[in-house]
Coordinates of C-alpha atoms and ligand atoms in Angstrom, one line a residue:
M1 CA 47.5 158.9 129.3
K2 CA 47.6 160.9 132.6
I3 CA 50.5 159.5 134.6
A4 CA 52.0 160.4 138.0
I5 CA 55.6 159.4 138.7
I6 CA 56.8 159.3 142.3
G7 CA 60.5 160.0 142.6
T8 CA 62.7 162.1 140.2
G9 CA 66.0 160.3 140.5
Y10 CA 67.7 158.7 137.5
V11 CA 64.9 156.3 136.8
G12 CA 62.0 158.6 137.7
L13 CA 63.2 161.7 135.8
T14 CA 64.2 159.7 132.7
T15 CA 60.9 158.0 132.6
A16 CA 59.0 161.2 133.1
V17 CA 60.8 163.0 130.3
V18 CA 60.5 160.1 127.9
F19 CA 56.8 159.6 128.6
A20 CA 56.2 163.4 128.2
Y21 CA 58.0 163.2 124.9
L22 CA 55.7 160.4 123.9
N23 CA 52.7 162.7 124.5
H24 CA 51.6 161.4 127.8
D25 CA 50.5 163.9 130.4
V26 CA 53.1 163.6 133.1
A27 CA 53.2 164.8 136.7
A28 CA 56.3 164.0 138.7
V29 CA 56.4 164.1 142.5
D30 CA 59.4 164.6 144.7
K31 CA 59.8 165.7 148.3
D32 CA 63.3 167.0 147.8
E33 CA 63.0 170.8 147.7
R34 CA 66.4 171.3 146.1
K35 CA 65.5 169.0 143.2
L36 CA 62.1 170.6 142.8
N37 CA 63.6 174.1 142.7
L38 CA 65.9 173.0 139.9
L39 CA 63.1 171.3 138.0
H40 CA 60.8 174.3 138.3
E41 CA 63.6 176.4 136.8
G42 CA 63.7 173.8 134.0
R43 CA 67.1 172.4 135.1
S44 CA 67.9 168.7 135.5
P45 CA 69.2 167.7 138.9
I46 CA 70.9 164.7 137.4
H47 CA 73.7 164.6 134.9
E48 CA 72.6 162.4 132.0
P49 CA 73.5 163.0 128.3
G50 CA 70.6 164.6 126.5
I51 CA 68.3 165.0 129.5
Q52 CA 68.6 168.8 129.8
S53 CA 67.5 169.5 126.2
L54 CA 64.7 167.0 126.3
L55 CA 63.5 168.4 129.6
E56 CA 63.3 171.8 127.9
E57 CA 61.5 170.3 124.9
V58 CA 58.8 168.6 126.9
Q59 CA 58.1 171.5 129.4
H60 CA 54.5 171.7 128.2
A61 CA 53.7 168.1 129.0
I62 CA 55.3 167.7 132.4
R63 CA 54.9 169.3 135.8
F64 CA 56.7 168.8 139.1
T65 CA 55.2 169.0 142.5
P66 CA 55.8 167.9 146.1
S67 CA 52.2 166.8 146.5
V68 CA 50.9 163.3 145.8
T69 CA 47.4 164.6 146.6
E70 CA 47.6 167.1 143.8
V71 CA 48.3 164.7 141.1
V72 CA 47.4 161.1 142.0
P73 CA 43.5 161.3 142.1
E74 CA 43.3 162.4 138.5
A75 CA 46.0 160.0 137.2
E76 CA 45.2 156.7 135.4
L77 CA 48.6 155.2 136.1
I78 CA 51.0 155.9 139.0
L79 CA 54.7 154.8 138.8
I80 CA 56.8 154.4 141.9
A81 CA 60.4 155.2 141.2
V82 CA 61.8 156.0 144.6
G83 CA 65.2 154.8 145.9
T84 CA 65.7 151.5 147.7
P85 CA 69.1 152.2 149.4
P86 CA 71.0 149.4 151.0
K87 CA 70.7 148.8 154.7
K88 CA 73.9 147.9 156.7
N89 CA 73.3 144.2 156.2
G90 CA 72.9 144.6 152.4
E91 CA 69.2 144.3 152.4
A92 CA 67.4 146.8 150.1
D93 CA 65.4 149.2 152.2
T94 CA 61.9 149.4 150.8
Q95 CA 60.4 151.9 153.2
H96 CA 60.1 154.6 150.6
V97 CA 58.3 152.3 148.2
V98 CA 55.9 151.3 151.0
Q99 CA 55.4 154.9 152.1
A100 CA 54.7 156.0 148.5
A101 CA 52.1 153.2 148.1
K102 CA 50.4 154.3 151.3
E103 CA 50.3 157.9 150.2
V104 CA 48.8 156.9 146.9
A105 CA 46.1 154.7 148.5
Q106 CA 45.2 157.5 150.8
V107 CA 44.2 159.8 148.0
C108 CA 42.8 157.5 145.4
L109 CA 39.2 158.2 144.5
P110 CA 36.9 155.3 145.4
D111 CA 35.0 155.3 142.1
R112 CA 38.0 155.3 139.8
H113 CA 40.4 152.5 138.6
Y114 CA 44.1 153.1 138.9
T115 CA 47.2 151.1 137.9
L116 CA 50.0 151.3 140.4
V117 CA 53.4 150.3 139.0
V118 CA 56.6 149.6 141.0
K119 CA 59.6 150.6 138.9
S120 CA 62.1 150.7 141.8
T121 CA 64.4 147.7 142.2
V122 CA 62.8 145.8 145.0
P123 CA 63.3 142.5 146.8
I124 CA 61.2 139.6 145.7
G125 CA 57.8 139.8 147.4
T126 CA 57.6 143.6 147.6
N127 CA 54.8 143.9 145.0
Q128 CA 52.8 141.5 147.2
R129 CA 53.6 143.8 150.2
V130 CA 52.4 146.8 148.2
V131 CA 49.1 145.0 147.5
E132 CA 48.7 144.4 151.3
V133 CA 49.6 148.0 152.2
V134 CA 47.1 149.4 149.7
E135 CA 44.4 147.1 151.0
E136 CA 45.1 148.2 154.6
V137 CA 44.8 151.8 153.8
F138 CA 41.5 151.2 151.9
S139 CA 40.1 149.3 154.8
E140 CA 41.1 152.2 157.2
R141 CA 39.4 154.6 154.8
G142 CA 36.4 152.3 154.7
I143 CA 36.4 152.2 150.9
Q144 CA 36.5 149.4 148.4
G145 CA 39.2 151.0 146.2
N146 CA 40.0 149.8 142.7
I147 CA 43.8 149.5 142.1
S148 CA 45.7 147.0 139.9
I149 CA 49.3 146.6 140.9
A150 CA 52.2 145.7 138.6
S151 CA 55.9 145.3 138.7
N152 CA 57.8 146.9 135.8
P153 CA 61.5 146.7 136.5
E154 CA 63.8 149.2 135.0
F155 CA 66.9 148.3 133.0
L156 CA 68.4 151.8 132.3
Q157 CA 72.1 152.2 132.3
E158 CA 73.4 155.5 133.6
G159 CA 75.0 157.6 130.9
L160 CA 72.8 155.8 128.3
A161 CA 69.5 156.2 130.1
L162 CA 67.5 158.0 127.4
Q163 CA 68.9 155.8 124.6
G164 CA 67.8 152.8 126.7
A165 CA 64.4 154.2 127.4
F166 CA 63.5 155.0 123.8
Y167 CA 65.1 151.8 122.4
P168 CA 64.9 149.1 125.1
D169 CA 65.8 145.4 124.6
R170 CA 62.6 144.4 126.3
I171 CA 59.9 145.6 128.7
V172 CA 59.0 143.3 131.6
V173 CA 55.7 143.5 133.3
G174 CA 54.8 141.4 136.3
A175 CA 51.1 141.5 137.1
N176 CA 48.2 139.3 138.1
S177 CA 45.6 141.6 136.5
D178 CA 44.8 141.9 132.8
K179 CA 43.7 145.5 133.4
A180 CA 47.2 146.5 134.6
I181 CA 48.8 144.7 131.7
D182 CA 46.5 146.5 129.2
T183 CA 47.2 149.9 130.8
L184 CA 51.0 149.3 130.6
R185 CA 50.7 148.1 127.0
R186 CA 48.9 151.4 126.1
L187 CA 51.6 153.3 128.0
Y188 CA 54.4 151.7 126.1
K189 CA 52.6 151.5 122.8
P190 CA 54.7 154.2 121.0
I191 CA 57.9 152.3 122.2
L192 CA 56.6 148.8 121.4
E193 CA 55.6 149.9 117.9
Q194 CA 58.3 152.6 117.5
T195 CA 55.7 155.1 116.1
F196 CA 57.3 158.2 117.6
D197 CA 59.6 160.6 115.8
P198 CA 63.0 160.1 117.4
P199 CA 64.5 163.1 119.2
S200 CA 67.4 164.6 117.2
E201 CA 69.9 163.5 119.9
F202 CA 68.6 160.0 119.9
P203 CA 68.1 158.7 116.4
R204 CA 66.7 155.1 116.1
P205 CA 69.6 152.7 115.7
A206 CA 69.5 151.2 112.2
S207 CA 69.7 147.6 113.6
Y208 CA 67.0 148.2 116.2
H209 CA 64.1 145.7 116.4
L210 CA 60.7 146.2 118.0
P211 CA 61.1 145.2 121.7
P212 CA 58.9 142.5 123.2
M213 CA 56.8 143.2 126.2
M214 CA 57.1 140.2 128.4
T215 CA 54.4 139.6 130.9
T216 CA 54.8 137.4 133.9
D217 CA 53.9 137.2 137.6
P218 CA 55.2 139.9 140.0
N219 CA 57.7 137.8 141.9
S220 CA 59.3 136.6 138.7
A221 CA 59.5 140.2 137.4
E222 CA 61.2 141.3 140.6
M223 CA 63.6 138.3 140.3
I224 CA 64.3 139.1 136.6
K225 CA 65.7 142.5 137.6
Y226 CA 68.1 141.1 140.2
A227 CA 69.0 138.1 138.1
A228 CA 69.8 140.4 135.1
N229 CA 72.1 142.7 137.1
T230 CA 73.8 139.8 138.9
F231 CA 74.4 138.0 135.6
L232 CA 76.0 141.1 134.1
A233 CA 78.0 141.7 137.3
L234 CA 79.3 138.2 137.2
K235 CA 80.1 138.3 133.5
I236 CA 82.4 141.3 134.3
S237 CA 83.9 139.5 137.3
F238 CA 84.5 136.5 135.2
I239 CA 86.6 138.4 132.7
N240 CA 88.4 140.1 135.5
E241 CA 89.3 136.7 137.1
I242 CA 90.6 135.6 133.7
A243 CA 92.5 138.9 133.4
G244 CA 94.4 138.1 136.6
L245 CA 95.5 134.7 135.2
C246 CA 96.4 136.3 131.9
E247 CA 98.9 138.5 133.8
K248 CA 100.5 135.3 135.2
A249 CA 100.4 133.4 132.0
E250 CA 101.5 136.3 129.7
A251 CA 98.2 136.2 127.7
D252 CA 96.2 139.3 126.7
V253 CA 92.7 139.4 128.2
T254 CA 91.5 141.8 125.5
E255 CA 92.3 139.1 122.9
V256 CA 90.7 136.4 125.1
A257 CA 87.5 138.6 125.4
R258 CA 87.4 139.0 121.7
G259 CA 87.9 135.3 121.1
I260 CA 85.2 134.2 123.5
G261 CA 82.9 137.0 122.6
L262 CA 82.7 135.8 119.1
D263 CA 80.8 132.8 120.3
A264 CA 77.2 133.9 120.0
R265 CA 76.3 132.0 123.1
I266 CA 78.7 134.2 125.1
G267 CA 78.4 137.5 123.2
N268 CA 81.0 140.3 123.2
R269 CA 79.4 142.8 125.6
F270 CA 80.3 143.3 129.2
L271 CA 83.6 141.6 128.8
Q272 CA 85.8 144.6 129.4
A273 CA 88.3 143.7 132.0
G274 CA 89.4 146.5 134.4
L275 CA 88.6 147.9 137.7
G276 CA 85.2 146.2 137.8
W277 CA 81.8 147.5 138.6
G278 CA 80.7 150.3 140.8
G279 CA 77.6 152.5 140.8
S280 CA 74.3 152.3 142.6
C281 CA 73.2 149.0 141.0
Y282 CA 75.5 146.0 140.9
P283 CA 77.1 146.4 144.3
K284 CA 73.7 147.1 145.9
D285 CA 71.7 144.5 144.0
T286 CA 74.1 141.6 144.4
A287 CA 74.2 142.3 148.1
A288 CA 70.4 142.5 148.2
L289 CA 70.1 139.3 146.3
L290 CA 72.4 137.6 148.8
R291 CA 70.2 138.9 151.6
V292 CA 67.1 137.5 150.0
A293 CA 68.9 134.2 149.6
A294 CA 70.2 134.2 153.2
Q295 CA 66.7 134.8 154.5
S296 CA 65.6 131.7 152.7
G297 CA 68.5 129.7 154.0
Y298 CA 70.0 129.4 150.5
E299 CA 73.6 129.8 149.5
M300 CA 74.7 131.7 146.3
P301 CA 78.4 131.0 146.0
I302 CA 78.6 132.4 142.4
T303 CA 77.2 135.7 143.4
E304 CA 79.4 135.8 146.5
A305 CA 82.5 135.1 144.3
A306 CA 81.5 137.8 141.7
R307 CA 81.6 140.4 144.6
T308 CA 84.9 139.1 145.9
V309 CA 86.6 139.3 142.5
N310 CA 85.1 142.7 141.8
F311 CA 86.4 144.4 145.0
R312 CA 89.8 142.6 144.7
Q313 CA 90.4 144.5 141.4
R314 CA 90.6 147.8 143.4
K315 CA 93.2 146.3 145.7
R316 CA 95.2 144.9 142.9
V317 CA 95.8 148.4 141.5
V318 CA 97.4 149.5 144.7
E319 CA 99.4 146.3 144.8
K320 CA 100.7 147.0 141.3
L321 CA 101.8 150.5 142.5
H322 CA 103.5 148.9 145.4
S323 CA 105.4 146.5 143.3
T324 CA 106.6 149.1 140.8
L325 CA 107.2 152.0 143.3
G326 CA 108.1 150.1 146.5
T327 CA 106.7 152.1 149.3
L328 CA 103.9 154.6 148.6
K329 CA 104.9 156.8 151.5
G330 CA 105.7 160.3 150.2
K331 CA 104.8 159.3 146.6
T332 CA 102.4 161.4 144.5
I333 CA 99.8 159.5 142.5
G334 CA 97.5 161.0 139.8
I335 CA 94.0 159.6 139.4
L336 CA 92.3 159.9 136.0
G337 CA 88.6 159.6 136.6
L338 CA 86.4 159.5 139.7
A339 CA 82.9 158.7 138.4
F340 CA 82.0 155.0 138.5
K341 CA 81.7 155.1 134.8
P342 CA 82.0 157.7 132.0
N343 CA 79.2 160.2 131.2
T344 CA 77.9 160.5 134.7
D345 CA 78.9 162.5 137.8
D346 CA 77.7 159.6 140.0
I347 CA 80.4 158.4 142.4
R348 CA 78.4 155.9 144.4
E349 CA 80.5 152.8 145.0
A350 CA 83.0 154.1 142.5
P351 CA 86.3 152.2 142.4
A352 CA 88.2 155.5 142.5
L353 CA 87.0 156.2 146.1
D354 CA 88.4 153.0 147.5
I355 CA 91.6 153.4 145.6
V356 CA 92.1 157.0 146.8
R357 CA 91.4 156.0 150.4
E358 CA 93.9 153.1 150.1
L359 CA 96.6 155.3 148.6
I360 CA 96.2 157.9 151.3
A361 CA 96.2 155.3 154.0
A362 CA 99.5 154.0 152.5
G363 CA 101.0 157.5 152.9
A364 CA 100.7 158.7 149.3
T365 CA 99.5 162.1 148.1
V366 CA 96.7 161.9 145.5
Q367 CA 95.9 164.4 142.8
A368 CA 92.6 163.5 141.1
H369 CA 90.9 164.7 137.9
D370 CA 87.4 164.1 136.5
P371 CA 85.5 166.2 133.9
I372 CA 82.3 166.4 136.0
A373 CA 82.4 164.3 139.2
I374 CA 84.9 166.3 141.3
A375 CA 82.2 168.0 143.4
N376 CA 80.6 164.7 144.3
A377 CA 83.9 163.0 145.0
R378 CA 85.1 165.8 147.2
L379 CA 82.0 165.5 149.3
A380 CA 82.2 161.8 149.5
L381 CA 85.9 161.7 150.4
N382 CA 86.1 164.7 152.7
E383 CA 82.7 164.5 154.4
N384 CA 83.5 161.5 156.6
A385 CA 87.0 162.8 157.4
E386 CA 88.2 159.5 155.9
T387 CA 91.0 161.2 154.1
D388 CA 93.6 163.7 155.1
N389 CA 92.9 166.9 153.3
D390 CA 96.6 167.7 152.9
K391 CA 97.0 164.5 151.0
L392 CA 94.2 164.9 148.5
F393 CA 93.9 167.5 145.7
F394 CA 91.5 167.8 142.8
T395 CA 92.3 169.5 139.5
E396 CA 90.2 170.4 136.5
D397 CA 93.3 170.5 134.3
V398 CA 94.1 166.9 133.3
Y399 CA 97.8 167.8 132.4
E400 CA 98.4 169.3 135.9
L401 CA 98.0 165.8 137.3
S402 CA 101.3 164.5 136.0
Y403 CA 103.5 167.3 137.3
D404 CA 106.1 165.6 139.5
A405 CA 103.8 162.6 139.9
D406 CA 105.3 159.2 140.6
A407 CA 102.5 157.3 138.8
L408 CA 99.2 157.8 137.0
V409 CA 96.2 155.5 137.4
L410 CA 93.4 155.6 134.9
V411 CA 90.2 154.6 136.8
T412 CA 87.3 155.8 134.5
E413 CA 87.5 155.5 130.7
W414 CA 86.2 159.0 129.9
E415 CA 86.4 159.8 126.2
L416 CA 88.8 162.7 126.7
Y417 CA 91.4 160.4 128.3
H418 CA 91.5 158.4 125.0
K419 CA 92.9 161.4 123.3
L420 CA 95.5 162.5 125.9
E421 CA 99.0 163.5 124.8
L422 CA 100.8 160.7 126.5
R423 CA 104.3 162.0 125.6
R424 CA 103.5 165.3 127.3
L425 CA 102.1 163.6 130.4
A426 CA 105.1 161.2 130.7
K427 CA 107.6 164.0 130.3
Q428 CA 106.2 166.0 133.3
M429 CA 106.4 163.0 135.7
K430 CA 109.0 162.1 138.2
T431 CA 108.7 158.4 137.1
P432 CA 106.5 157.8 134.1
I433 CA 104.4 154.9 135.4
L434 CA 100.9 154.4 133.9
I435 CA 98.5 151.9 135.4
D436 CA 95.7 151.7 132.9
G437 CA 92.8 150.4 135.0
R438 CA 90.4 150.2 132.0
N439 CA 92.8 149.1 129.2
V440 CA 92.1 152.3 127.3
F441 CA 95.6 152.9 125.8
S442 CA 97.5 150.8 123.4
P443 CA 100.5 149.4 125.4
E444 CA 102.8 149.9 122.4
E445 CA 101.8 153.6 122.1
A446 CA 102.1 154.2 125.8
R447 CA 105.5 152.6 125.9
A448 CA 106.6 154.6 122.8
A449 CA 105.5 157.8 124.6
G450 CA 107.9 156.9 127.4
F451 CA 105.6 155.2 129.9
H452 CA 106.2 152.1 132.0
Y453 CA 102.7 150.8 131.1
I454 CA 100.7 148.3 133.1
G455 CA 97.2 147.4 132.0
V456 CA 94.8 144.8 133.3
G457 CA 95.4 141.3 132.1
R458 CA 97.8 142.4 129.4
P459 CA 101.4 141.1 129.1
Ligands
UGA1 C1 73.2 148.6 135.4 C2 72.5 147.8 134.3 O1 73.4 147.8 133.2 C3 71.2 148.4 133.9 O2 70.6 147.5 133.0 C4 70.3 148.5 135.2 O3 69.0 149.0 134.9 C5 71.0 149.4 136.2 O4 72.2 148.8 136.6 C6 70.1 149.5 137.4 O5 69.9 148.5 138.1 O6 69.5 150.6 137.7 P1 74.6 150.9 135.5 O7 75.0 150.5 136.9 O8 74.1 152.3 135.3 O9 73.5 149.9 134.9 O10 75.9 150.8 134.5 P2 76.6 149.6 133.6 O11 76.8 150.2 132.3 O12 75.9 148.3 133.7 O13 78.0 149.6 134.3 C7 78.1 149.2 135.7 C8 79.6 149.0 136.0 O14 80.2 148.0 135.3 C9 80.4 150.3 135.7 O15 81.3 150.5 136.8 C10 81.3 149.8 134.5 O16 82.5 150.5 134.5 C11 81.5 148.4 134.8 N1 81.7 147.5 133.6 C12 80.8 147.4 132.6 C13 82.9 146.9 133.4 O17 83.8 146.9 134.3 N2 83.1 146.1 132.3 C14 82.2 146.0 131.3 O18 82.5 145.2 130.4 C15 81.0 146.7 131.5

């Protein structure tokens, strides 16, 4: 199938590469010259495990262009995967989605049928707005036009994006037209039936079952995306709230999570207590959902509380440092991990940024390490002059962090941190305090290595 994808961010590029791998004929459009230059050189502008090699493998089936006009007229299906960044009031800004829909409608051929699919995460009612925009453009052009519009929300996790695209739990399609549903069913056929040969880096999991394609109306599909993210966000906030009480009650939240997770109704995933969620999705989508609710005069206290608990986790780390070190003025704190989660260089809404800012505001000096996110973090922290440059240092040598440090804080659970030589780190420190913000280390081992160990929700 000939498909055009508008936007080459995490969602757009992953989708483009996967569909090219599945033998569709893919054209991806982006206006960002920097990204296009990289893509033309065969290099991925995003860091995502496996994407670079897959991009090289599917070069023959994919092309990148800044021009909608060049690729949309001949496409059968067009996917919109542009960003919907938050406005100041939390609302998701859909202007890029609307603009992309206009551009598509402007170049569609009047005698052909197209399926236009919105993959971006958008507030409820946006697909309806896209229908109206397309009709407005058609009437300006004086043509009838023949487009079916569908919502097909994306459930990819950064760091696991390709795995999730080849082996999804489900595919959700919201459409009022059978034609759109049929086209999407053909698009996803190799995934729905798992008829493709798995790429060597992404073998099919032994326990994997064929995914259902759920069809529904567009508003419900849009709501499914927000509800799924909000539910996962509040599951994490729930265990973090329990973790706080475990600290008071001398219980161990990792044991509690294990015990409740064994109940099939609860399930054991997304119950890792720690520094809570960051990234471009949960913070943005919970805020956007609250805006949608506010616009309808509806209160969502559970969603509000999930956010409050989440952002409190970041403050609690600084409080723990205060209570062990006394003042933070003149103290040196080492930060292990800057990315919002492992296997990505994405630092959007990362807990580390807030923690670094708070520590510097309290008079501490910060030394930070991350295997790949230093460049992005440096930009985010220095760009707005929010931090004093003399107080913030980055290092690519993780052991350098501990020299004369007063405490270490593990913020992102990178695999390499699991294997750190704790004894060596502790020996180099002024005071061997380890705040384990993701419960990565065994408290017994950390203590045996000489650390004063403080996890999240562990006695
Ligand atoms: C999330 C959803 O998982 C995807 O299904 C969705 O498609 C995506 O948002 C999106 O809307 O685009 P993502 O934000 O990439 O994906 O990452 P997650 O793996 O869900 O993790 C989000 C945050 O939760 C991370 O900061 C992680 O450290 C934190 N987390 C996760 C916990 O604190 N505890 C857990 O048990 C799990």
